[in-house]
């Protein structure tokens, strides 16, 4: 599964430490096996009464943008990432992004962010607590145009000639 296990394990750690949080997980309903696995984990976390979790899916672009812009933080702890579109978009919307340093993420993260070295639940839990204290790194927001991406891919392919 992408990184849902890392997020859910981090929420488990926060719950065990008696830290309360309101969390929205934006996940697709497919593959169905992953969706059911996440639902079961969410139900077990709800029993601990520390973490209020809501699952949402199939959001319109406007709904997704609104949720991102109105959140305290967006956690995207990827294990690997090609370009990192979701991360770049969240950064460009001004969200505080919590992510790893895997793949190309360090190249696209900007604005307000916390980067954890590895995709580990303990590190994510610590970063979530740090974000609640208002502690994070900042940089100028980077914007990526289609032309810039095409040029980058062309240069990459030309390097193989």
PDB file of C-alpha atoms in Angstrom:
ATOM      1  CA  UNK A   1       0.000   0.000   0.000  1.00  0.00           C
ATOM      2  CA  UNK A   2       1.307   3.482  -0.757  1.00  0.00           C
ATOM      3  CA  UNK A   3       2.004   5.178   2.586  1.00  0.00           C
ATOM      4  CA  UNK A   4      -1.255   4.633   4.416  1.00  0.00           C
ATOM      5  CA  UNK A   5       0.385   2.221   6.821  1.00  0.00           C
ATOM      6  CA  UNK A   6       2.964   4.846   7.826  1.00  0.00           C
ATOM      7  CA  UNK A   7       0.256   7.443   8.449  1.00  0.00           C
ATOM      8  CA  UNK A   8      -1.952   5.035  10.394  1.00  0.00           C
ATOM      9  CA  UNK A   9       0.982   3.743  12.459  1.00  0.00           C
ATOM     10  CA  UNK A  10       1.957   7.359  13.255  1.00  0.00           C
ATOM     11  CA  UNK A  11      -1.619   8.056  14.375  1.00  0.00           C
ATOM     12  CA  UNK A  12      -1.461   4.952  16.562  1.00  0.00           C
ATOM     13  CA  UNK A  13       1.687   6.325  18.222  1.00  0.00           C
ATOM     14  CA  UNK A  14       0.037   9.713  18.810  1.00  0.00           C
ATOM     15  CA  UNK A  15      -3.036   8.038  20.245  1.00  0.00           C
ATOM     16  CA  UNK A  16      -0.974   5.895  22.611  1.00  0.00           C
ATOM     17  CA  UNK A  17       0.781   9.079  23.759  1.00  0.00           C
ATOM     18  CA  UNK A  18      -2.673  10.566  24.501  1.00  0.00           C
ATOM     19  CA  UNK A  19      -2.313  13.209  21.790  1.00  0.00           C
ATOM     20  CA  UNK A  20      -5.645  14.202  20.298  1.00  0.00           C
ATOM     21  CA  UNK A  21      -5.994  14.963  16.601  1.00  0.00           C
ATOM     22  CA  UNK A  22      -8.574  15.442  13.887  1.00  0.00           C
ATOM     23  CA  UNK A  23      -7.456  13.715  10.709  1.00  0.00           C
ATOM     24  CA  UNK A  24      -8.890  13.447   7.228  1.00  0.00           C
ATOM     25  CA  UNK A  25      -7.544  10.655   5.056  1.00  0.00           C
ATOM     26  CA  UNK A  26      -8.113  11.208   1.371  1.00  0.00           C
ATOM     27  CA  UNK A  27      -7.966   7.776  -0.225  1.00  0.00           C
ATOM     28  CA  UNK A  28      -9.486   6.104  -3.265  1.00  0.00           C
ATOM     29  CA  UNK A  29     -11.966   3.264  -2.829  1.00  0.00           C
ATOM     30  CA  UNK A  30      -9.826   1.111  -5.093  1.00  0.00           C
ATOM     31  CA  UNK A  31      -8.016  -1.142  -5.001  1.00  0.00           C
ATOM     32  CA  UNK A  32     -10.758  -2.514  -2.819  1.00  0.00           C
ATOM     33  CA  UNK A  33      -8.361  -4.623  -0.701  1.00  0.00           C
ATOM     34  CA  UNK A  34      -6.394  -1.496   0.278  1.00  0.00           C
ATOM     35  CA  UNK A  35      -9.555   0.471   1.009  1.00  0.00           C
ATOM     36  CA  UNK A  36     -10.919  -2.232   3.320  1.00  0.00           C
ATOM     37  CA  UNK A  37      -7.554  -2.575   5.076  1.00  0.00           C
ATOM     38  CA  UNK A  38      -7.506   1.186   5.753  1.00  0.00           C
ATOM     39  CA  UNK A  39     -11.115   1.123   6.997  1.00  0.00           C
ATOM     40  CA  UNK A  40     -10.313  -1.673   9.477  1.00  0.00           C
ATOM     41  CA  UNK A  41      -7.245   0.205  10.779  1.00  0.00           C
ATOM     42  CA  UNK A  42      -9.239   3.435  11.089  1.00  0.00           C
ATOM     43  CA  UNK A  43     -11.943   1.665  13.100  1.00  0.00           C
ATOM     44  CA  UNK A  44      -9.338   0.263  15.493  1.00  0.00           C
ATOM     45  CA  UNK A  45      -7.841   3.736  15.966  1.00  0.00           C
ATOM     46  CA  UNK A  46     -11.278   5.239  16.597  1.00  0.00           C
ATOM     47  CA  UNK A  47     -11.680   2.827  19.512  1.00  0.00           C
ATOM     48  CA  UNK A  48      -8.747   4.540  21.249  1.00  0.00           C
ATOM     49  CA  UNK A  49     -10.791   7.785  21.395  1.00  0.00           C
ATOM     50  CA  UNK A  50      -7.789  10.050  20.818  1.00  0.00           C
ATOM     51  CA  UNK A  51      -7.844  10.417  17.048  1.00  0.00           C
ATOM     52  CA  UNK A  52     -10.910  11.599  15.161  1.00  0.00           C
ATOM     53  CA  UNK A  53     -10.491  10.216  11.633  1.00  0.00           C
ATOM     54  CA  UNK A  54     -12.694  10.774   8.631  1.00  0.00           C
ATOM     55  CA  UNK A  55     -12.232   8.985   5.327  1.00  0.00           C
ATOM     56  CA  UNK A  56     -13.022  10.847   2.127  1.00  0.00           C
ATOM     57  CA  UNK A  57     -12.656   9.877  -1.489  1.00  0.00           C
ATOM     58  CA  UNK A  58     -13.736  10.898  -4.969  1.00  0.00           C
ATOM     59  CA  UNK A  59     -13.466  14.596  -4.168  1.00  0.00           C
ATOM     60  CA  UNK A  60     -13.881  17.209  -6.839  1.00  0.00           C
ATOM     61  CA  UNK A  61     -10.848  19.344  -7.588  1.00  0.00           C
ATOM     62  CA  UNK A  62     -12.465  22.229  -5.700  1.00  0.00           C
ATOM     63  CA  UNK A  63     -13.250  20.071  -2.654  1.00  0.00           C
ATOM     64  CA  UNK A  64      -9.721  18.681  -2.549  1.00  0.00           C
ATOM     65  CA  UNK A  65      -8.180  22.142  -2.865  1.00  0.00           C
ATOM     66  CA  UNK A  66     -10.416  23.432  -0.062  1.00  0.00           C
ATOM     67  CA  UNK A  67      -9.442  20.578   2.269  1.00  0.00           C
ATOM     68  CA  UNK A  68      -5.736  21.090   1.551  1.00  0.00           C
ATOM     69  CA  UNK A  69      -5.875  24.859   1.997  1.00  0.00           C
ATOM     70  CA  UNK A  70      -7.849  24.576   5.252  1.00  0.00           C
ATOM     71  CA  UNK A  71      -5.705  21.895   6.858  1.00  0.00           C
ATOM     72  CA  UNK A  72      -3.075  22.439   9.531  1.00  0.00           C
ATOM     73  CA  UNK A  73      -0.727  20.091   7.673  1.00  0.00           C
ATOM     74  CA  UNK A  74      -0.672  17.660   4.769  1.00  0.00           C
ATOM     75  CA  UNK A  75       1.258  14.429   5.407  1.00  0.00           C
ATOM     76  CA  UNK A  76       2.601  12.648   2.326  1.00  0.00           C
ATOM     77  CA  UNK A  77       5.291  10.270   3.614  1.00  0.00           C
ATOM     78  CA  UNK A  78       6.206   8.602   0.319  1.00  0.00           C
ATOM     79  CA  UNK A  79       8.467   5.582   0.077  1.00  0.00           C
ATOM     80  CA  UNK A  80       9.417   6.547  -3.469  1.00  0.00           C
ATOM     81  CA  UNK A  81       8.293   9.267  -5.778  1.00  0.00           C
ATOM     82  CA  UNK A  82       8.826  10.041  -9.442  1.00  0.00           C
ATOM     83  CA  UNK A  83       8.087  13.732  -9.707  1.00  0.00           C
ATOM     84  CA  UNK A  84       5.920  14.291  -6.642  1.00  0.00           C
ATOM     85  CA  UNK A  85       2.905  16.018  -8.205  1.00  0.00           C
ATOM     86  CA  UNK A  86       0.729  15.803  -5.070  1.00  0.00           C
ATOM     87  CA  UNK A  87       3.515  17.265  -2.945  1.00  0.00           C
ATOM     88  CA  UNK A  88       4.287  20.066  -5.407  1.00  0.00           C
ATOM     89  CA  UNK A  89       0.588  20.956  -5.669  1.00  0.00           C
ATOM     90  CA  UNK A  90       0.089  21.028  -1.882  1.00  0.00           C
ATOM     91  CA  UNK A  91       3.174  23.240  -1.525  1.00  0.00           C
ATOM     92  CA  UNK A  92       1.906  25.598  -4.211  1.00  0.00           C
ATOM     93  CA  UNK A  93      -1.413  25.887  -2.350  1.00  0.00           C
ATOM     94  CA  UNK A  94       0.452  27.126   0.713  1.00  0.00           C
ATOM     95  CA  UNK A  95      -0.092  24.022   2.846  1.00  0.00           C
ATOM     96  CA  UNK A  96       2.409  22.914   5.464  1.00  0.00           C
ATOM     97  CA  UNK A  97       3.654  19.669   3.926  1.00  0.00           C
ATOM     98  CA  UNK A  98       5.177  16.819   5.927  1.00  0.00           C
ATOM     99  CA  UNK A  99       7.019  14.415   3.691  1.00  0.00           C
ATOM    100  CA  UNK A 100      10.079  12.239   3.298  1.00  0.00           C
ATOM    101  CA  UNK A 101      13.280  12.892   1.387  1.00  0.00           C
ATOM    102  CA  UNK A 102      12.679   9.951  -0.967  1.00  0.00           C
ATOM    103  CA  UNK A 103      13.033  10.153  -4.749  1.00  0.00           C
ATOM    104  CA  UNK A 104      12.527  13.606  -6.204  1.00  0.00           C
ATOM    105  CA  UNK A 105      10.656  15.005  -3.215  1.00  0.00           C
ATOM    106  CA  UNK A 106      13.504  17.249  -2.060  1.00  0.00           C
ATOM    107  CA  UNK A 107      13.474  18.838  -5.517  1.00  0.00           C
ATOM    108  CA  UNK A 108       9.769  19.742  -5.421  1.00  0.00           C
ATOM    109  CA  UNK A 109       9.064  20.529  -1.760  1.00  0.00           C
ATOM    110  CA  UNK A 110       8.875  24.257  -1.003  1.00  0.00           C
ATOM    111  CA  UNK A 111       6.946  26.810   1.002  1.00  0.00           C
ATOM    112  CA  UNK A 112       6.267  25.469   4.509  1.00  0.00           C
ATOM    113  CA  UNK A 113       7.501  21.950   5.086  1.00  0.00           C
ATOM    114  CA  UNK A 114       8.939  19.329   7.380  1.00  0.00           C
ATOM    115  CA  UNK A 115      10.973  16.568   5.803  1.00  0.00           C
ATOM    116  CA  UNK A 116      11.645  13.336   7.614  1.00  0.00           C
ATOM    117  CA  UNK A 117      14.686  11.325   6.617  1.00  0.00           C
ATOM    118  CA  UNK A 118      12.948   7.973   6.192  1.00  0.00           C
ATOM    119  CA  UNK A 119       9.316   6.881   5.733  1.00  0.00           C
ATOM    120  CA  UNK A 120       8.915   5.661   9.332  1.00  0.00           C
ATOM    121  CA  UNK A 121       5.859   6.056  11.565  1.00  0.00           C
ATOM    122  CA  UNK A 122       7.905   7.246  14.565  1.00  0.00           C
ATOM    123  CA  UNK A 123       9.466  10.032  12.497  1.00  0.00           C
ATOM    124  CA  UNK A 124       6.112  11.050  11.055  1.00  0.00           C
ATOM    125  CA  UNK A 125       4.514  11.149  14.520  1.00  0.00           C
ATOM    126  CA  UNK A 126       7.340  13.374  15.757  1.00  0.00           C
ATOM    127  CA  UNK A 127       6.942  15.642  12.685  1.00  0.00           C
ATOM    128  CA  UNK A 128       3.192  15.944  13.294  1.00  0.00           C
ATOM    129  CA  UNK A 129       3.859  17.056  16.880  1.00  0.00           C
ATOM    130  CA  UNK A 130       6.504  19.497  15.635  1.00  0.00           C
ATOM    131  CA  UNK A 131       4.025  20.933  13.135  1.00  0.00           C
ATOM    132  CA  UNK A 132       1.482  21.526  15.922  1.00  0.00           C
ATOM    133  CA  UNK A 133       4.090  23.691  17.659  1.00  0.00           C
ATOM    134  CA  UNK A 134       4.423  25.752  14.472  1.00  0.00           C
ATOM    135  CA  UNK A 135       7.981  24.604  13.841  1.00  0.00           C
ATOM    136  CA  UNK A 136       8.842  23.965  10.202  1.00  0.00           C
ATOM    137  CA  UNK A 137      11.243  24.939   7.432  1.00  0.00           C
ATOM    138  CA  UNK A 138      10.395  27.535   4.821  1.00  0.00           C
ATOM    139  CA  UNK A 139      11.552  28.392   1.346  1.00  0.00           C
ATOM    140  CA  UNK A 140      10.239  30.283  -1.625  1.00  0.00           C
ATOM    141  CA  UNK A 141       7.389  28.363  -3.248  1.00  0.00           C
ATOM    142  CA  UNK A 142       8.482  26.640  -6.440  1.00  0.00           C
ATOM    143  CA  UNK A 143       6.170  26.465  -9.418  1.00  0.00           C
ATOM    144  CA  UNK A 144       6.523  23.859 -12.150  1.00  0.00           C
ATOM    145  CA  UNK A 145       5.186  24.528 -15.619  1.00  0.00           C
ATOM    146  CA  UNK A 146       4.344  21.944 -18.260  1.00  0.00           C
ATOM    147  CA  UNK A 147       7.076  23.430 -20.491  1.00  0.00           C
ATOM    148  CA  UNK A 148       9.624  23.072 -17.699  1.00  0.00           C
ATOM    149  CA  UNK A 149       8.657  19.431 -17.211  1.00  0.00           C
ATOM    150  CA  UNK A 150       8.768  18.617 -20.934  1.00  0.00           C
ATOM    151  CA  UNK A 151      12.170  20.280 -21.237  1.00  0.00           C
ATOM    152  CA  UNK A 152      13.396  18.257 -18.273  1.00  0.00           C
ATOM    153  CA  UNK A 153      12.204  14.993 -19.774  1.00  0.00           C
ATOM    154  CA  UNK A 154      13.709  15.871 -23.164  1.00  0.00           C
ATOM    155  CA  UNK A 155      17.063  16.596 -21.529  1.00  0.00           C
ATOM    156  CA  UNK A 156      16.881  13.324 -19.616  1.00  0.00           C
ATOM    157  CA  UNK A 157      16.158  11.304 -22.751  1.00  0.00           C
ATOM    158  CA  UNK A 158      18.868  13.120 -24.696  1.00  0.00           C
ATOM    159  CA  UNK A 159      21.357  12.169 -21.987  1.00  0.00           C
ATOM    160  CA  UNK A 160      20.792   8.496 -22.878  1.00  0.00           C
ATOM    161  CA  UNK A 161      21.799   9.001 -26.535  1.00  0.00           C
TER     162      UNK A 161
END
